[in-house]
Coordinates of C-alpha atoms in Angstrom, one line a residue:
M1 CA 66.8 101.9 123.7
A2 CA 67.1 105.3 125.0
L3 CA 70.7 106.0 126.7
Q4 CA 70.6 106.9 130.4
S5 CA 72.8 108.0 132.6
P6 CA 74.1 106.1 135.1
Q7 CA 72.1 102.9 133.7
K8 CA 71.1 100.2 135.8
L9 CA 72.0 97.0 134.9
S10 CA 70.8 93.4 134.9
N11 CA 72.0 89.9 133.9
Y12 CA 69.7 88.7 131.1
V13 CA 68.4 85.4 130.9
G14 CA 66.0 83.5 129.6
N15 CA 65.1 86.3 126.9
Q16 CA 64.1 88.2 130.3
V17 CA 66.0 90.6 132.8
T18 CA 66.6 88.9 135.9
A19 CA 67.4 90.5 139.4
A20 CA 70.8 89.5 140.7
S21 CA 73.2 90.4 143.5
E22 CA 72.3 93.9 145.5
K23 CA 75.8 94.9 145.0
Y24 CA 76.6 96.8 142.2
L25 CA 80.0 98.4 140.4
E26 CA 80.2 101.6 139.0
V27 CA 80.9 101.9 135.4
T28 CA 82.7 105.0 134.6
S29 CA 83.1 106.8 131.1
P30 CA 86.9 106.8 130.1
H31 CA 85.7 110.0 128.3
N32 CA 85.1 111.9 131.6
G33 CA 85.2 109.3 134.2
E34 CA 81.9 110.1 134.7
T35 CA 79.6 107.0 136.5
I36 CA 76.9 106.0 133.5
A37 CA 76.1 102.7 134.0
L38 CA 75.5 100.3 137.6
V39 CA 76.7 96.6 136.8
P40 CA 75.5 93.9 139.1
L41 CA 78.3 91.7 140.4
S42 CA 76.8 88.3 140.2
T43 CA 77.3 85.5 143.0
A44 CA 77.3 82.3 142.4
N45 CA 73.6 81.6 142.5
D46 CA 73.3 84.1 139.9
V47 CA 75.2 82.0 137.7
D48 CA 73.6 78.9 138.4
V49 CA 70.2 80.5 137.4
A50 CA 71.4 81.5 133.8
V51 CA 73.5 78.2 133.4
T52 CA 70.2 76.4 134.7
S53 CA 68.4 78.6 131.4
A54 CA 71.5 77.6 128.9
K55 CA 70.6 73.7 130.6
A56 CA 67.0 73.9 129.9
A57 CA 67.2 75.1 126.6
F58 CA 70.2 73.0 125.3
G59 CA 68.0 69.8 124.1
A60 CA 65.6 71.8 121.7
W61 CA 68.2 73.9 120.4
S62 CA 70.7 71.0 119.7
G63 CA 68.0 68.8 118.0
L64 CA 67.6 71.2 115.5
T65 CA 69.4 71.3 112.1
F66 CA 72.1 73.2 111.5
K67 CA 69.9 74.8 108.5
A68 CA 67.0 75.7 111.2
R69 CA 69.7 77.2 113.6
S70 CA 71.3 79.2 111.4
A71 CA 68.0 80.5 110.1
Y72 CA 67.6 81.8 114.0
L73 CA 71.3 83.3 113.2
L74 CA 70.4 85.0 110.0
K75 CA 68.0 86.8 112.1
L76 CA 70.3 87.5 114.4
Y77 CA 72.4 89.3 112.4
V78 CA 69.7 91.3 110.4
E79 CA 68.7 92.7 114.5
L80 CA 72.1 93.7 114.9
Q81 CA 72.6 94.9 111.4
A82 CA 70.0 97.1 111.6
H83 CA 71.3 98.6 114.9
A84 CA 75.0 98.4 114.1
D85 CA 74.9 102.4 114.7
E86 CA 73.2 102.3 118.0
L87 CA 75.8 99.5 119.5
A88 CA 78.7 101.7 118.0
E89 CA 77.7 104.5 120.1
L90 CA 77.4 102.6 123.2
I91 CA 80.7 101.3 122.5
V92 CA 82.1 105.0 122.3
R93 CA 79.7 106.0 125.3
E94 CA 81.7 103.0 127.8
H95 CA 84.8 101.9 126.1
G96 CA 85.6 105.6 125.0
K97 CA 87.0 104.2 121.3
N98 CA 86.7 106.7 117.9
R99 CA 83.5 106.7 116.3
A100 CA 85.1 104.7 113.4
E101 CA 87.0 102.3 115.5
A102 CA 83.8 101.2 117.3
K103 CA 82.1 100.8 114.3
G104 CA 84.4 98.6 113.6
D105 CA 84.4 96.8 116.5
V106 CA 81.2 96.2 115.5
A107 CA 81.3 95.2 111.7
K108 CA 84.3 92.4 113.2
G109 CA 82.1 90.9 115.5
L110 CA 79.0 90.6 112.8
E111 CA 81.6 88.9 110.5
T112 CA 82.2 86.1 112.6
L113 CA 78.4 85.7 112.4
E114 CA 78.6 85.8 108.6
Y115 CA 80.7 82.9 108.9
A116 CA 78.3 80.9 111.5
L117 CA 75.8 81.3 108.5
S118 CA 77.8 78.8 106.5
L119 CA 78.1 76.5 109.1
P120 CA 75.4 74.1 107.5
Q121 CA 78.4 74.1 104.6
L122 CA 81.1 73.9 105.9
T123 CA 80.2 71.2 109.1
Q124 CA 79.0 68.5 106.4
G125 CA 80.8 65.2 108.3
R126 CA 82.3 62.0 106.4
V127 CA 81.2 59.2 104.4
A128 CA 83.1 56.1 103.2
Y129 CA 82.8 52.2 103.1
V130 CA 85.9 51.0 104.9
S131 CA 85.8 47.6 104.2
S132 CA 82.8 45.3 102.1
G133 CA 79.5 45.4 103.5
V134 CA 81.4 47.9 106.6
Q135 CA 80.2 51.3 106.6
C136 CA 81.7 54.6 108.3
R137 CA 80.6 58.1 109.0
D138 CA 81.0 61.4 111.6
E139 CA 79.0 64.2 112.3
R140 CA 79.6 67.2 114.8
V141 CA 78.1 67.0 118.2
A142 CA 77.5 70.2 120.6
L143 CA 78.9 69.9 123.9
G144 CA 76.5 71.5 125.9
V145 CA 76.5 74.7 127.4
V146 CA 79.2 76.6 127.4
G147 CA 80.5 79.4 129.3
G148 CA 82.6 83.1 127.4
I149 CA 84.3 85.4 129.9
V150 CA 86.2 88.4 128.0
P151 CA 87.8 91.6 128.5
F152 CA 87.0 95.1 128.0
N153 CA 89.1 95.8 125.1
F154 CA 85.8 95.2 122.3
P155 CA 83.2 95.3 123.6
F156 CA 81.6 93.4 120.9
M157 CA 83.9 91.7 118.7
V158 CA 85.8 89.5 121.1
P159 CA 82.3 88.4 123.1
F160 CA 81.1 87.3 118.9
W161 CA 84.5 85.5 117.8
T162 CA 83.1 82.7 120.0
I163 CA 79.3 83.3 120.4
P164 CA 77.4 82.9 116.8
I165 CA 79.9 79.4 116.0
A166 CA 79.1 77.9 119.5
L167 CA 75.2 78.6 119.3
G168 CA 75.7 77.3 115.8
M169 CA 76.9 74.2 116.2
G170 CA 74.5 73.8 119.0
N171 CA 75.7 74.9 122.3
T172 CA 74.1 77.2 125.1
Y173 CA 75.4 79.9 125.8
V174 CA 76.2 82.2 129.3
L175 CA 78.6 85.1 128.4
K176 CA 80.1 87.5 131.0
P177 CA 81.0 90.3 129.9
S178 CA 84.2 92.8 131.1
E179 CA 82.7 94.4 134.3
K180 CA 84.2 97.9 132.6
V181 CA 81.7 97.6 129.6
P182 CA 78.9 95.4 130.1
M183 CA 76.6 97.9 128.3
T184 CA 77.2 97.1 124.6
M185 CA 76.6 93.5 125.2
T186 CA 73.3 93.9 127.7
R187 CA 71.6 95.5 124.8
V188 CA 72.8 93.0 122.7
A189 CA 71.1 90.1 124.7
E190 CA 68.0 92.1 124.8
L191 CA 68.0 92.4 120.9
A192 CA 68.6 88.9 120.9
S193 CA 65.4 87.9 122.7
R194 CA 63.5 89.4 120.1
V195 CA 64.5 86.6 117.4
L196 CA 66.6 83.3 119.5
P197 CA 65.4 80.2 121.5
A198 CA 65.1 81.5 125.1
G199 CA 67.9 80.2 127.1
V200 CA 70.0 80.2 124.3
L201 CA 72.0 83.0 125.4
N202 CA 72.7 84.2 128.4
I203 CA 74.7 87.6 130.2
V204 CA 75.4 87.5 133.8
H205 CA 77.2 90.4 135.0
G206 CA 80.1 90.5 137.7
D207 CA 83.3 90.2 138.5
A208 CA 86.5 87.5 139.4
K209 CA 84.2 85.9 141.6
C210 CA 81.4 85.3 139.0
A211 CA 83.8 84.6 135.8
Q212 CA 84.8 81.7 138.6
S213 CA 82.0 80.4 139.9
L214 CA 81.2 80.4 135.7
V215 CA 84.3 78.1 135.3
E216 CA 83.9 75.8 138.0
H217 CA 80.0 75.5 137.5
T218 CA 79.6 72.0 137.1
D219 CA 77.3 72.1 133.7
V220 CA 79.4 74.0 131.9
R221 CA 81.2 71.7 129.4
A222 CA 83.4 74.3 127.9
I223 CA 85.2 77.7 128.8
A224 CA 86.5 80.4 126.4
F225 CA 88.6 83.5 128.1
V226 CA 90.1 86.5 126.9
G227 CA 92.4 88.7 129.0
T228 CA 95.7 88.7 130.6
S229 CA 98.1 85.8 130.3
A230 CA 98.2 85.6 134.4
V231 CA 94.6 84.8 134.8
A232 CA 94.5 82.2 131.0
E233 CA 96.3 80.6 132.8
Q234 CA 94.7 80.1 135.7
I235 CA 92.0 79.3 134.3
H236 CA 93.1 77.0 131.6
L237 CA 94.5 75.1 134.7
R238 CA 91.6 75.2 136.7
A239 CA 89.4 74.4 134.3
T240 CA 91.3 71.6 132.8
Q241 CA 91.3 70.1 136.7
L242 CA 87.7 70.3 136.9
G243 CA 87.3 67.9 133.1
K244 CA 86.6 71.3 131.2
R245 CA 87.3 71.7 127.4
V246 CA 89.1 75.4 128.0
L247 CA 90.8 77.4 125.2
A248 CA 92.9 80.4 127.1
L249 CA 94.0 83.4 124.9
G250 CA 96.2 85.9 127.2
G251 CA 99.0 89.2 126.5
A252 CA 101.0 89.8 123.8
K253 CA 104.2 92.1 123.1
N254 CA 104.0 92.4 119.2
H255 CA 106.7 93.3 117.5
L256 CA 107.0 95.3 114.5
V257 CA 110.9 94.5 112.1
A258 CA 111.8 97.6 109.7
L259 CA 113.8 96.6 106.8
P260 CA 116.2 99.2 105.2
D261 CA 114.1 98.9 102.5
C262 CA 110.7 99.6 103.5
D263 CA 108.3 102.0 102.1
I264 CA 109.0 104.4 104.4
E265 CA 105.9 107.4 104.2
M266 CA 103.5 103.7 104.3
T267 CA 105.8 102.2 107.1
A268 CA 105.5 104.9 109.1
Q269 CA 101.2 105.4 108.8
D270 CA 101.1 101.7 109.8
V271 CA 103.0 101.5 112.5
V272 CA 101.3 104.3 114.1
N273 CA 98.3 103.1 113.6
S274 CA 99.2 99.8 115.1
F275 CA 100.7 101.1 118.2
A276 CA 97.8 104.0 118.6
G277 CA 94.9 103.0 117.1
C278 CA 92.3 102.1 119.8
A279 CA 94.8 104.1 122.3
G280 CA 96.9 100.9 122.0
E281 CA 94.6 98.7 124.4
R282 CA 94.2 95.3 121.9
C283 CA 96.2 92.3 121.7
M284 CA 97.0 92.6 118.1
A285 CA 99.0 96.4 118.5
A286 CA 102.0 97.0 118.0
S287 CA 104.8 97.2 120.8
V288 CA 108.2 97.3 119.8
L289 CA 109.5 98.3 116.5
L290 CA 112.4 97.0 115.6
V291 CA 114.7 99.3 112.9
V292 CA 117.2 97.1 111.1
G293 CA 119.8 99.6 110.7
E294 CA 119.8 103.5 111.1
Q295 CA 116.7 104.8 109.2
P296 CA 116.6 107.8 110.5
E297 CA 113.5 109.4 108.2
L298 CA 111.3 106.6 109.2
V299 CA 111.5 107.5 113.4
E300 CA 110.6 111.0 111.9
R301 CA 107.9 110.6 110.0
I302 CA 106.7 107.8 112.9
V303 CA 107.0 110.5 115.8
A304 CA 105.5 113.6 113.3
K305 CA 102.4 111.2 112.9
A306 CA 102.1 109.8 116.0
R307 CA 102.1 113.8 118.0
A308 CA 99.6 114.9 115.0
L309 CA 97.1 112.6 117.0
E310 CA 94.4 114.4 118.9
P311 CA 92.1 113.4 121.5
G312 CA 88.9 112.8 120.4
T313 CA 85.7 111.2 118.9
D314 CA 85.4 111.8 115.2
G315 CA 88.4 112.6 112.7
V316 CA 90.9 110.7 111.4
R317 CA 93.5 112.0 113.8
A318 CA 91.3 111.0 116.9
M319 CA 92.7 108.3 119.9
G320 CA 90.3 108.2 122.3
P321 CA 90.8 107.6 126.4
V322 CA 91.8 104.8 128.0
I323 CA 89.8 102.6 129.5
D324 CA 89.9 104.0 133.5
A325 CA 92.2 105.4 136.2
G326 CA 94.2 102.9 136.5
A327 CA 95.1 102.2 132.9
V328 CA 96.7 105.4 133.5
S329 CA 98.8 105.2 136.0
R330 CA 100.8 101.6 134.7
I331 CA 101.1 103.5 131.1
T332 CA 103.0 106.8 132.7
S333 CA 105.0 104.4 135.2
A334 CA 106.1 102.2 132.4
I335 CA 107.1 105.4 130.7
A336 CA 109.0 106.8 133.2
R337 CA 110.4 103.7 133.8
A338 CA 112.2 103.8 130.4
E339 CA 113.2 107.1 131.2
E340 CA 115.0 106.0 134.4
E341 CA 116.5 103.2 132.4
G342 CA 118.3 106.1 130.3
A343 CA 115.5 105.2 126.8
E344 CA 115.1 108.9 125.3
L345 CA 111.5 110.2 124.9
L346 CA 111.1 111.0 121.6
L347 CA 107.6 111.5 122.0
D348 CA 106.2 111.8 125.7
G349 CA 102.6 111.1 125.6
R350 CA 102.0 112.1 128.9
S351 CA 102.7 115.4 128.7
E352 CA 101.1 116.3 125.4
P353 CA 99.0 120.1 126.2
L354 CA 95.6 118.6 124.4
F355 CA 95.6 115.0 126.1
A356 CA 96.4 116.3 129.7
E357 CA 93.9 119.1 129.5
R358 CA 91.4 116.7 128.7
R359 CA 92.9 114.1 131.7
A360 CA 92.7 117.4 133.9
Q361 CA 89.0 117.2 133.7
G362 CA 88.6 113.8 134.9
G363 CA 88.9 112.1 131.7
F364 CA 91.4 109.1 131.3
W365 CA 93.0 110.4 128.5
I366 CA 96.7 110.0 127.8
G367 CA 99.3 110.6 124.6
P368 CA 101.1 108.2 122.2
S369 CA 104.5 107.8 123.2
V370 CA 107.8 106.6 121.0
I371 CA 111.0 105.8 123.4
R372 CA 114.2 105.0 121.6
H373 CA 115.6 102.2 123.6
T374 CA 119.6 101.5 123.3
S375 CA 119.8 98.5 125.9
S376 CA 117.4 95.3 124.9
T377 CA 117.4 94.5 128.5
D378 CA 114.3 97.9 129.4
C379 CA 111.2 96.8 131.1
A380 CA 109.3 98.5 128.4
L381 CA 110.7 95.9 125.4
H382 CA 109.0 92.9 127.7
D383 CA 106.0 94.2 129.4
E384 CA 103.2 94.3 128.1
I385 CA 102.0 98.3 128.5
F386 CA 98.7 98.2 126.9
G387 CA 99.0 101.7 126.2
P388 CA 100.0 103.9 123.2
V389 CA 103.4 103.5 124.0
L390 CA 106.4 102.4 121.3
S391 CA 109.7 101.1 121.9
I392 CA 112.0 101.5 118.9
L393 CA 115.3 99.6 118.9
H394 CA 117.5 99.7 116.2
C395 CA 119.5 96.1 115.0
P396 CA 122.5 95.9 112.9
N397 CA 120.9 93.0 110.7
F398 CA 118.2 90.3 110.7
D399 CA 119.4 87.9 112.7
A400 CA 120.0 90.3 115.5
A401 CA 116.2 91.8 115.2
L402 CA 114.8 88.0 114.9
A403 CA 116.6 87.0 118.0
V404 CA 114.8 90.2 120.0
E405 CA 111.0 89.0 118.5
N406 CA 111.9 85.5 119.1
A407 CA 112.8 85.4 122.7
N408 CA 110.0 87.5 123.5
C409 CA 107.7 85.6 126.0
Y410 CA 104.4 85.9 124.1
G411 CA 103.2 85.2 120.2
N412 CA 100.4 86.4 119.4
A413 CA 101.7 89.3 116.2
A414 CA 104.9 90.0 114.5
C415 CA 105.1 91.8 111.6
V416 CA 107.9 93.0 108.7
Y417 CA 108.1 96.2 106.4
T418 CA 109.6 95.5 103.5
Q419 CA 109.6 95.4 99.6
S420 CA 112.0 92.3 99.3
G421 CA 109.8 88.9 98.6
A422 CA 112.6 87.0 99.5
S423 CA 113.3 89.3 102.9
A424 CA 109.4 88.9 103.4
E425 CA 109.8 84.7 103.5
Y426 CA 112.8 84.8 105.7
F427 CA 110.8 86.3 108.0
T428 CA 108.0 84.9 108.2
Q429 CA 109.3 81.4 108.3
R430 CA 111.2 82.6 111.6
F431 CA 109.0 84.5 113.5
E432 CA 107.7 82.9 116.7
A433 CA 104.4 84.2 116.2
A434 CA 101.2 82.9 114.9
M435 CA 99.8 85.6 113.0
I436 CA 102.1 87.8 110.9
G437 CA 102.2 90.1 108.6
V438 CA 103.9 91.5 105.4
N439 CA 103.7 95.5 105.7
V440 CA 100.6 95.0 107.6
G441 CA 101.0 96.0 110.9
V442 CA 98.0 94.2 112.9
P443 CA 97.8 91.2 111.3
V444 CA 94.3 89.3 112.3
P445 CA 93.1 87.0 110.1
R446 CA 89.9 87.0 108.6
E447 CA 87.7 84.0 108.5
P448 CA 88.4 81.1 107.8
F449 CA 91.5 81.6 108.9
S450 CA 90.9 81.4 112.8
F451 CA 92.8 84.1 115.3
G452 CA 95.0 82.6 118.3
G453 CA 98.6 83.2 119.1
I454 CA 101.2 80.3 120.8
H455 CA 103.6 80.4 123.8
R456 CA 102.2 82.8 126.7
S457 CA 99.1 84.2 124.1
R458 CA 97.1 81.2 124.2
F459 CA 96.6 78.4 126.8
G460 CA 94.6 75.6 125.4
T461 CA 94.8 73.6 121.9
C462 CA 92.3 75.2 119.2
D463 CA 92.3 78.9 117.9
I464 CA 88.8 81.1 118.9
T465 CA 88.1 81.6 115.4
G466 CA 87.2 80.5 112.1
D467 CA 87.9 76.6 111.5
A468 CA 89.3 76.0 114.4
A469 CA 86.6 77.6 116.8
I470 CA 84.0 74.7 115.2
E471 CA 86.4 72.0 116.3
F472 CA 86.6 73.5 119.7
F473 CA 82.5 73.9 120.2
S474 CA 82.0 70.3 119.1
F475 CA 83.2 66.6 119.1
R476 CA 83.2 64.2 116.3
R477 CA 80.5 61.3 116.8
K478 CA 82.1 58.4 114.9
I479 CA 79.0 56.0 113.6
T480 CA 80.2 52.1 111.7
T481 CA 77.6 50.4 110.2
K482 CA 77.4 46.8 108.7
W483 CA 74.3 45.4 107.0
G484 CA 73.5 42.1 106.0
I485 CA 76.5 39.5 104.9
A486 CA 79.5 40.8 103.5
A487 CA 80.3 39.2 99.9
E488 CA 83.7 39.3 101.0
K489 CA 85.3 38.6 104.4
S490 CA 88.1 40.7 106.3
W491 CA 88.7 41.1 109.8
M492 CA 86.4 44.0 110.5
N493 CA 83.2 42.0 109.2

């Protein structure tokens, strides 16, 4: 598909382009602020068309064996893998990731699809004789039409946290991509139409009203959401009130702890990768570094490595823009407030010359910032900034660092940097987070381990990937049978 600017997008329903609302929203390039696409603001009627398509396809799709559905998913994998570079370029264009990060976005999404190819083996039920002549077995059953609502920060990976397993389990799917990055999944829908039966995967574009219509549609049996905690909580409450199964992942404030015995070079590089990678726009990014003791060399090296980052798309030091002008405003305001509260700006991304120059040309560029705090009550230590900002707070001992991490209302990720197994164990057993790293600043689990937080980072009972997703996107049907007269008598026969 040739890349055009601006591209007028449509919904993709039943394996074909479908008309939607005549109202459109401009999609801007984070690189320069130019309009690159027009995305339709779908109405409740548009959502109904997509759900109706998915519902019509459900009977035949769920009636296939796991092996037959896996064969379709394998064809989808081959099709997407063949266009991986094209999809990565779309991510660079509409989101702003550097090229390596965009390729990683696609690769990580395809990993979940690879995992889903094993569902015929992973979903085998159990069979047991529970009494003389009485047999019980269970089997996985699809829910029906499921809906997905995803954020802007990973245009391919986050939708593919749920799509492969949901489809592999026999459900049909309606996805609402983020209106800020709609181009990638529109192209995915076009590619999927070559290999999947009509109605199995449907794309409907829009804003919050469109998302609400999807949540409230009577034929949607389950909702998977990823976004801010405030919206996640609202969607969880509303979908639960309507009797739907719902999993809503929210925000995070992730803490890294550097112990005095940490490897300084490795720790410094990993901290910078964690807080500035993907311009800090990921729910697993580092937000706070708790330094046990003073460790001036570590702090100096972090600042030096962060200062060496440059605005751009290619190269090991390239850092992309943030998503839009609103993100720039939110980040700069957080830095300004920290300064007003008395924190020390070790590196001020607002005024870094190369980034400021690109921002003046119309793009949404802001350099990495490192802030040293002396008060644990500073707002930057608690608010989710969602940008390339690292807050540093010195702590006198292990338990003081744990007290800061444990007090935050989120529970996504935490990490400890140390060369001591005993120290690592001390922290991993006491962190109030669901995904924990030891010398790994972005501790994302890989299949079959599942992704998901606790506290205000997750609303719902399951994680969103891995074996937890199998549980979420199906229910267990239990069948008890008896044939003939049992040789023994018991209360069951």
